[in-house]
Amino acid sequence: FDLAHDVRKKFVLALKKEFPDYGLQYSIGGQISFDVFPVGWDKTFCLKHLEGEGFDTIHFFGDKTFEGGNDYEIYHHPEITGHAVKNPQETQAILKDLFRI
């Protein structure tokens, strides 16, 4: 129903319009959810805990990498190698390729 009628997308847009000055960010997550959180508390929040750990590459796999999706910010982050996937099988295929197995 949501895919056909964009219920969550419209609801998120209404929240943004109704509460523009609350310091909140809204995104579409999962199959039936939407997320509301303080600005800056998206999935990139975890990156500060990885600073100085010496990782050459950080990979992220997500299905909601479009603008407004809950994977968007981390997928497009300059320090991340992002992979847009539709299902676990796509993730597995990319991992097999990355690890050459």
CSV table of N, CA and C in Angstrom, one decimal:
chain,number,residue,atom,x,y,z
A,1,PHE,N,0.8,-1.2,0.0
A,1,PHE,CA,0.0,0.0,0.0
A,1,PHE,C,0.9,1.3,0.0
A,2,ASP,N,1.9,1.3,0.8
A,2,ASP,CA,2.8,2.4,0.9
A,2,ASP,C,3.5,2.7,-0.4
A,3,LEU,N,4.0,1.6,-1.0
A,3,LEU,CA,4.7,1.8,-2.3
A,3,LEU,C,3.8,2.4,-3.4
A,4,ALA,N,2.5,2.1,-3.3
A,4,ALA,CA,1.6,2.6,-4.3
A,4,ALA,C,1.1,4.0,-4.0
A,5,HIS,N,1.0,4.3,-2.7
A,5,HIS,CA,0.4,5.6,-2.3
A,5,HIS,C,1.4,6.6,-1.6
A,6,ASP,N,2.6,6.2,-1.4
A,6,ASP,CA,3.6,7.1,-0.8
A,6,ASP,C,3.2,7.6,0.5
A,7,VAL,N,2.5,6.8,1.3
A,7,VAL,CA,2.0,7.3,2.6
A,7,VAL,C,3.1,7.8,3.5
A,8,ARG,N,4.2,7.0,3.7
A,8,ARG,CA,5.3,7.5,4.6
A,8,ARG,C,6.0,8.7,4.0
A,9,LYS,N,6.2,8.7,2.7
A,9,LYS,CA,6.9,9.9,2.1
A,9,LYS,C,6.0,11.2,2.4
A,10,LYS,N,4.7,11.1,2.2
A,10,LYS,CA,3.9,12.2,2.4
A,10,LYS,C,3.8,12.6,3.9
A,11,PHE,N,3.9,11.6,4.8
A,11,PHE,CA,3.8,11.8,6.2
A,11,PHE,C,5.1,12.5,6.7
A,12,VAL,N,6.3,12.1,6.2
A,12,VAL,CA,7.6,12.7,6.5
A,12,VAL,C,7.6,14.1,6.0
A,13,LEU,N,7.1,14.4,4.8
A,13,LEU,CA,7.0,15.8,4.3
A,13,LEU,C,6.1,16.6,5.2
A,14,ALA,N,5.0,16.1,5.6
A,14,ALA,CA,4.1,16.8,6.5
A,14,ALA,C,4.8,17.1,7.9
A,15,LEU,N,5.6,16.2,8.4
A,15,LEU,CA,6.3,16.4,9.6
A,15,LEU,C,7.4,17.5,9.5
A,16,LYS,N,8.1,17.5,8.3
A,16,LYS,CA,9.1,18.5,8.1
A,16,LYS,C,8.4,19.9,8.0
A,17,LYS,N,7.3,20.0,7.4
A,17,LYS,CA,6.6,21.2,7.2
A,17,LYS,C,6.0,21.7,8.6
A,18,GLU,N,5.5,20.8,9.3
A,18,GLU,CA,4.8,21.2,10.6
A,18,GLU,C,5.9,21.5,11.7
A,19,PHE,N,7.0,20.9,11.7
A,19,PHE,CA,8.0,21.0,12.8
A,19,PHE,C,9.4,21.4,12.2
A,20,PRO,N,9.5,22.5,11.5
A,20,PRO,CA,10.8,22.8,10.8
A,20,PRO,C,11.9,23.3,11.8
A,21,ASP,N,11.5,23.8,13.0
A,21,ASP,CA,12.5,24.4,13.9
A,21,ASP,C,12.8,23.6,15.1
A,22,TYR,N,12.5,22.3,15.1
A,22,TYR,CA,12.7,21.5,16.3
A,22,TYR,C,14.0,20.8,16.3
A,23,GLY,N,14.9,21.0,15.3
A,23,GLY,CA,16.2,20.3,15.3
A,23,GLY,C,16.1,18.8,15.1
A,24,LEU,N,15.0,18.4,14.3
A,24,LEU,CA,14.8,17.0,14.1
A,24,LEU,C,15.0,16.7,12.6
A,25,GLN,N,15.4,15.4,12.4
A,25,GLN,CA,15.5,14.9,11.0
A,25,GLN,C,14.5,13.8,10.9
A,26,TYR,N,14.0,13.6,9.7
A,26,TYR,CA,13.0,12.6,9.4
A,26,TYR,C,13.4,11.8,8.2
A,27,SER,N,13.2,10.5,8.3
A,27,SER,CA,13.6,9.7,7.1
A,27,SER,C,12.7,8.4,7.1
A,28,ILE,N,12.7,7.8,5.9
A,28,ILE,CA,11.9,6.6,5.7
A,28,ILE,C,12.9,5.4,6.0
A,29,GLY,N,12.4,4.5,6.8
A,29,GLY,CA,13.2,3.4,7.2
A,29,GLY,C,12.4,2.1,7.1
A,30,GLY,N,13.2,1.0,7.0
A,30,GLY,CA,12.5,-0.3,7.0
A,30,GLY,C,11.5,-0.5,5.9
A,31,GLN,N,10.6,-1.4,6.2
A,31,GLN,CA,9.5,-1.6,5.2
A,31,GLN,C,8.2,-0.9,5.6
A,32,ILE,N,8.0,-0.6,6.9
A,32,ILE,CA,6.8,0.1,7.3
A,32,ILE,C,7.0,1.3,8.2
A,33,SER,N,8.3,1.6,8.4
A,33,SER,CA,8.6,2.7,9.4
A,33,SER,C,9.1,4.0,8.8
A,34,PHE,N,9.1,5.0,9.7
A,34,PHE,CA,9.8,6.2,9.4
A,34,PHE,C,10.5,6.5,10.7
A,35,ASP,N,11.6,7.3,10.5
A,35,ASP,CA,12.5,7.6,11.7
A,35,ASP,C,12.4,9.1,12.0
A,36,VAL,N,12.5,9.4,13.3
A,36,VAL,CA,12.6,10.8,13.7
A,36,VAL,C,13.7,10.8,14.8
A,37,PHE,N,14.7,11.7,14.6
A,37,PHE,CA,15.8,11.8,15.5
A,37,PHE,C,16.5,13.2,15.4
A,38,PRO,N,17.3,13.5,16.4
A,38,PRO,CA,17.9,14.9,16.4
A,38,PRO,C,18.9,14.9,15.2
A,39,VAL,N,19.0,16.1,14.6
A,39,VAL,CA,19.9,16.3,13.5
A,39,VAL,C,21.3,15.9,13.9
A,40,GLY,N,21.9,15.1,13.0
A,40,GLY,CA,23.3,14.6,13.3
A,40,GLY,C,23.3,13.3,13.9
A,41,TRP,N,22.1,12.7,14.3
A,41,TRP,CA,22.1,11.4,14.9
A,41,TRP,C,21.7,10.4,13.9
A,42,ASP,N,21.9,10.6,12.6
A,42,ASP,CA,21.6,9.6,11.6
A,42,ASP,C,22.7,8.5,11.6
A,43,LYS,N,22.8,7.6,10.7
A,43,LYS,CA,23.7,6.5,10.7
A,43,LYS,C,25.2,6.9,10.6
A,44,THR,N,25.5,8.2,10.3
A,44,THR,CA,26.9,8.7,10.3
A,44,THR,C,27.4,8.9,11.7
A,45,PHE,N,26.5,9.0,12.6
A,45,PHE,CA,26.9,9.2,14.1
A,45,PHE,C,27.9,8.2,14.5
A,46,CYS,N,27.8,6.9,14.0
A,46,CYS,CA,28.8,5.9,14.4
A,46,CYS,C,30.2,6.2,14.0
A,47,LEU,N,30.4,7.0,12.9
A,47,LEU,CA,31.7,7.2,12.4
A,47,LEU,C,32.7,7.8,13.4
A,48,LYS,N,32.1,8.7,14.3
A,48,LYS,CA,33.0,9.3,15.2
A,48,LYS,C,33.7,8.3,16.1
A,49,HIS,N,33.1,7.1,16.3
A,49,HIS,CA,33.6,6.1,17.1
A,49,HIS,C,34.7,5.3,16.4
A,50,LEU,N,34.8,5.5,15.1
A,50,LEU,CA,35.8,4.8,14.3
A,50,LEU,C,37.0,5.6,13.9
A,51,GLU,N,36.9,6.9,14.2
A,51,GLU,CA,38.0,7.8,14.0
A,51,GLU,C,39.3,7.3,14.7
A,52,GLY,N,40.4,7.3,14.0
A,52,GLY,CA,41.7,6.9,14.5
A,52,GLY,C,41.9,5.5,14.7
A,53,GLU,N,41.0,4.6,14.2
A,53,GLU,CA,41.1,3.2,14.3
A,53,GLU,C,41.9,2.6,13.1
A,54,GLY,N,42.3,3.4,12.1
A,54,GLY,CA,43.2,3.0,11.1
A,54,GLY,C,42.5,2.2,9.9
A,55,PHE,N,41.2,2.3,9.8
A,55,PHE,CA,40.6,1.6,8.7
A,55,PHE,C,40.9,2.3,7.4
A,56,ASP,N,41.3,1.5,6.4
A,56,ASP,CA,41.5,2.1,5.0
A,56,ASP,C,40.2,2.4,4.3
A,57,THR,N,39.3,1.5,4.5
A,57,THR,CA,38.0,1.6,3.8
A,57,THR,C,36.9,1.1,4.7
A,58,ILE,N,35.8,1.9,4.7
A,58,ILE,CA,34.6,1.5,5.5
A,58,ILE,C,33.5,1.3,4.5
A,59,HIS,N,32.9,0.1,4.4
A,59,HIS,CA,31.9,-0.2,3.5
A,59,HIS,C,30.5,-0.2,4.3
A,60,PHE,N,29.5,0.3,3.5
A,60,PHE,CA,28.2,0.4,4.1
A,60,PHE,C,27.2,-0.2,3.1
A,61,PHE,N,26.3,-1.1,3.5
A,61,PHE,CA,25.3,-1.7,2.7
A,61,PHE,C,23.9,-1.2,3.1
A,62,GLY,N,23.1,-0.7,2.2
A,62,GLY,CA,21.8,-0.2,2.6
A,62,GLY,C,20.8,-0.3,1.5
A,63,ASP,N,19.6,-0.4,1.9
A,63,ASP,CA,18.5,-0.4,0.8
A,63,ASP,C,17.7,0.9,0.7
A,64,LYS,N,17.9,1.8,1.7
A,64,LYS,CA,17.2,3.1,1.6
A,64,LYS,C,18.2,4.2,1.4
A,65,THR,N,18.9,4.1,0.3
A,65,THR,CA,20.0,5.1,0.0
A,65,THR,C,19.6,6.3,-0.7
A,66,PHE,N,18.3,6.4,-1.1
A,66,PHE,CA,17.7,7.5,-1.8
A,66,PHE,C,17.6,8.7,-0.8
A,67,GLU,N,17.5,9.9,-1.3
A,67,GLU,CA,17.3,11.1,-0.5
A,67,GLU,C,16.0,10.9,0.3
A,68,GLY,N,16.0,11.1,1.6
A,68,GLY,CA,14.9,10.8,2.4
A,68,GLY,C,14.9,9.5,3.1
A,69,GLY,N,15.7,8.6,2.6
A,69,GLY,CA,15.8,7.2,3.2
A,69,GLY,C,16.8,7.2,4.3
A,70,ASN,N,16.6,6.3,5.3
A,70,ASN,CA,17.4,6.3,6.5
A,70,ASN,C,18.9,5.9,6.3
A,71,ASP,N,19.2,5.5,5.1
A,71,ASP,CA,20.6,5.1,4.7
A,71,ASP,C,21.3,6.2,3.9
A,72,TYR,N,20.6,7.2,3.5
A,72,TYR,CA,21.1,8.2,2.6
A,72,TYR,C,22.4,8.9,3.1
A,73,GLU,N,22.4,9.4,4.3
A,73,GLU,CA,23.6,10.2,4.7
A,73,GLU,C,24.9,9.4,4.8
A,74,ILE,N,24.8,8.2,5.3
A,74,ILE,CA,26.0,7.4,5.4
A,74,ILE,C,26.4,6.8,4.1
A,75,TYR,N,25.5,6.5,3.3
A,75,TYR,CA,25.8,6.0,1.9
A,75,TYR,C,26.5,7.0,1.1
A,76,HIS,N,26.2,8.3,1.3
A,76,HIS,CA,26.8,9.4,0.5
A,76,HIS,C,27.9,10.1,1.3
A,77,HIS,N,28.3,9.6,2.4
A,77,HIS,CA,29.4,10.2,3.2
A,77,HIS,C,30.7,10.0,2.5
A,78,PRO,N,31.5,11.1,2.5
A,78,PRO,CA,32.8,11.0,1.7
A,78,PRO,C,33.8,9.9,2.2
A,79,GLU,N,33.7,9.5,3.5
A,79,GLU,CA,34.6,8.5,4.0
A,79,GLU,C,34.1,7.1,3.9
A,80,ILE,N,33.0,6.9,3.2
A,80,ILE,CA,32.3,5.6,3.1
A,80,ILE,C,32.3,5.1,1.7
A,81,THR,N,32.5,3.8,1.5
A,81,THR,CA,32.2,3.2,0.3
A,81,THR,C,30.8,2.6,0.4
A,82,GLY,N,29.9,3.2,-0.3
A,82,GLY,CA,28.5,2.7,-0.1
A,82,GLY,C,28.1,1.7,-1.2
A,83,HIS,N,27.2,0.8,-0.8
A,83,HIS,CA,26.7,-0.2,-1.7
A,83,HIS,C,25.1,-0.2,-1.5
A,84,ALA,N,24.4,0.2,-2.6
A,84,ALA,CA,23.0,0.1,-2.5
A,84,ALA,C,22.5,-1.3,-2.9
A,85,VAL,N,21.8,-1.9,-2.0
A,85,VAL,CA,21.3,-3.3,-2.2
A,85,VAL,C,19.8,-3.4,-2.0
A,86,LYS,N,19.2,-4.4,-2.6
A,86,LYS,CA,17.8,-4.6,-2.4
A,86,LYS,C,17.5,-5.8,-1.5
A,87,ASN,N,18.4,-6.6,-1.2
A,87,ASN,CA,18.2,-7.8,-0.4
A,87,ASN,C,19.5,-8.4,0.1
A,88,PRO,N,19.4,-9.3,1.1
A,88,PRO,CA,20.6,-10.0,1.6
A,88,PRO,C,21.4,-10.7,0.6
A,89,GLN,N,20.8,-11.2,-0.4
A,89,GLN,CA,21.5,-11.9,-1.5
A,89,GLN,C,22.4,-11.0,-2.3
A,90,GLU,N,22.0,-9.8,-2.5
A,90,GLU,CA,22.9,-8.8,-3.2
A,90,GLU,C,24.0,-8.4,-2.3
A,91,THR,N,23.8,-8.3,-1.0
A,91,THR,CA,24.8,-8.0,-0.1
A,91,THR,C,25.9,-9.1,-0.1
A,92,GLN,N,25.4,-10.3,0.0
A,92,GLN,CA,26.3,-11.5,0.0
A,92,GLN,C,27.1,-11.6,-1.3
A,93,ALA,N,26.5,-11.3,-2.4
A,93,ALA,CA,27.2,-11.3,-3.7
A,93,ALA,C,28.3,-10.3,-3.7
A,94,ILE,N,28.0,-9.1,-3.2
A,94,ILE,CA,29.1,-8.0,-3.2
A,94,ILE,C,30.2,-8.4,-2.3
A,95,LEU,N,29.8,-8.9,-1.1
A,95,LEU,CA,30.9,-9.4,-0.1
A,95,LEU,C,31.8,-10.5,-0.7
A,96,LYS,N,31.2,-11.4,-1.4
A,96,LYS,CA,31.9,-12.5,-2.0
A,96,LYS,C,32.9,-11.9,-3.0
A,97,ASP,N,32.5,-10.9,-3.8
A,97,ASP,CA,33.4,-10.3,-4.8
A,97,ASP,C,34.5,-9.5,-4.0
A,98,LEU,N,34.1,-8.8,-3.0
A,98,LEU,CA,35.1,-8.0,-2.3
A,98,LEU,C,36.2,-8.8,-1.6
A,99,PHE,N,35.7,-10.0,-1.1
A,99,PHE,CA,36.7,-10.9,-0.4
A,99,PHE,C,37.2,-12.0,-1.3
A,100,ARG,N,36.8,-11.9,-2.6
A,100,ARG,CA,37.2,-12.9,-3.6
A,100,ARG,C,37.0,-14.4,-3.1
A,101,ILE,N,35.8,-14.6,-2.7
A,101,ILE,CA,35.5,-16.0,-2.2
A,101,ILE,C,34.4,-16.6,-3.1
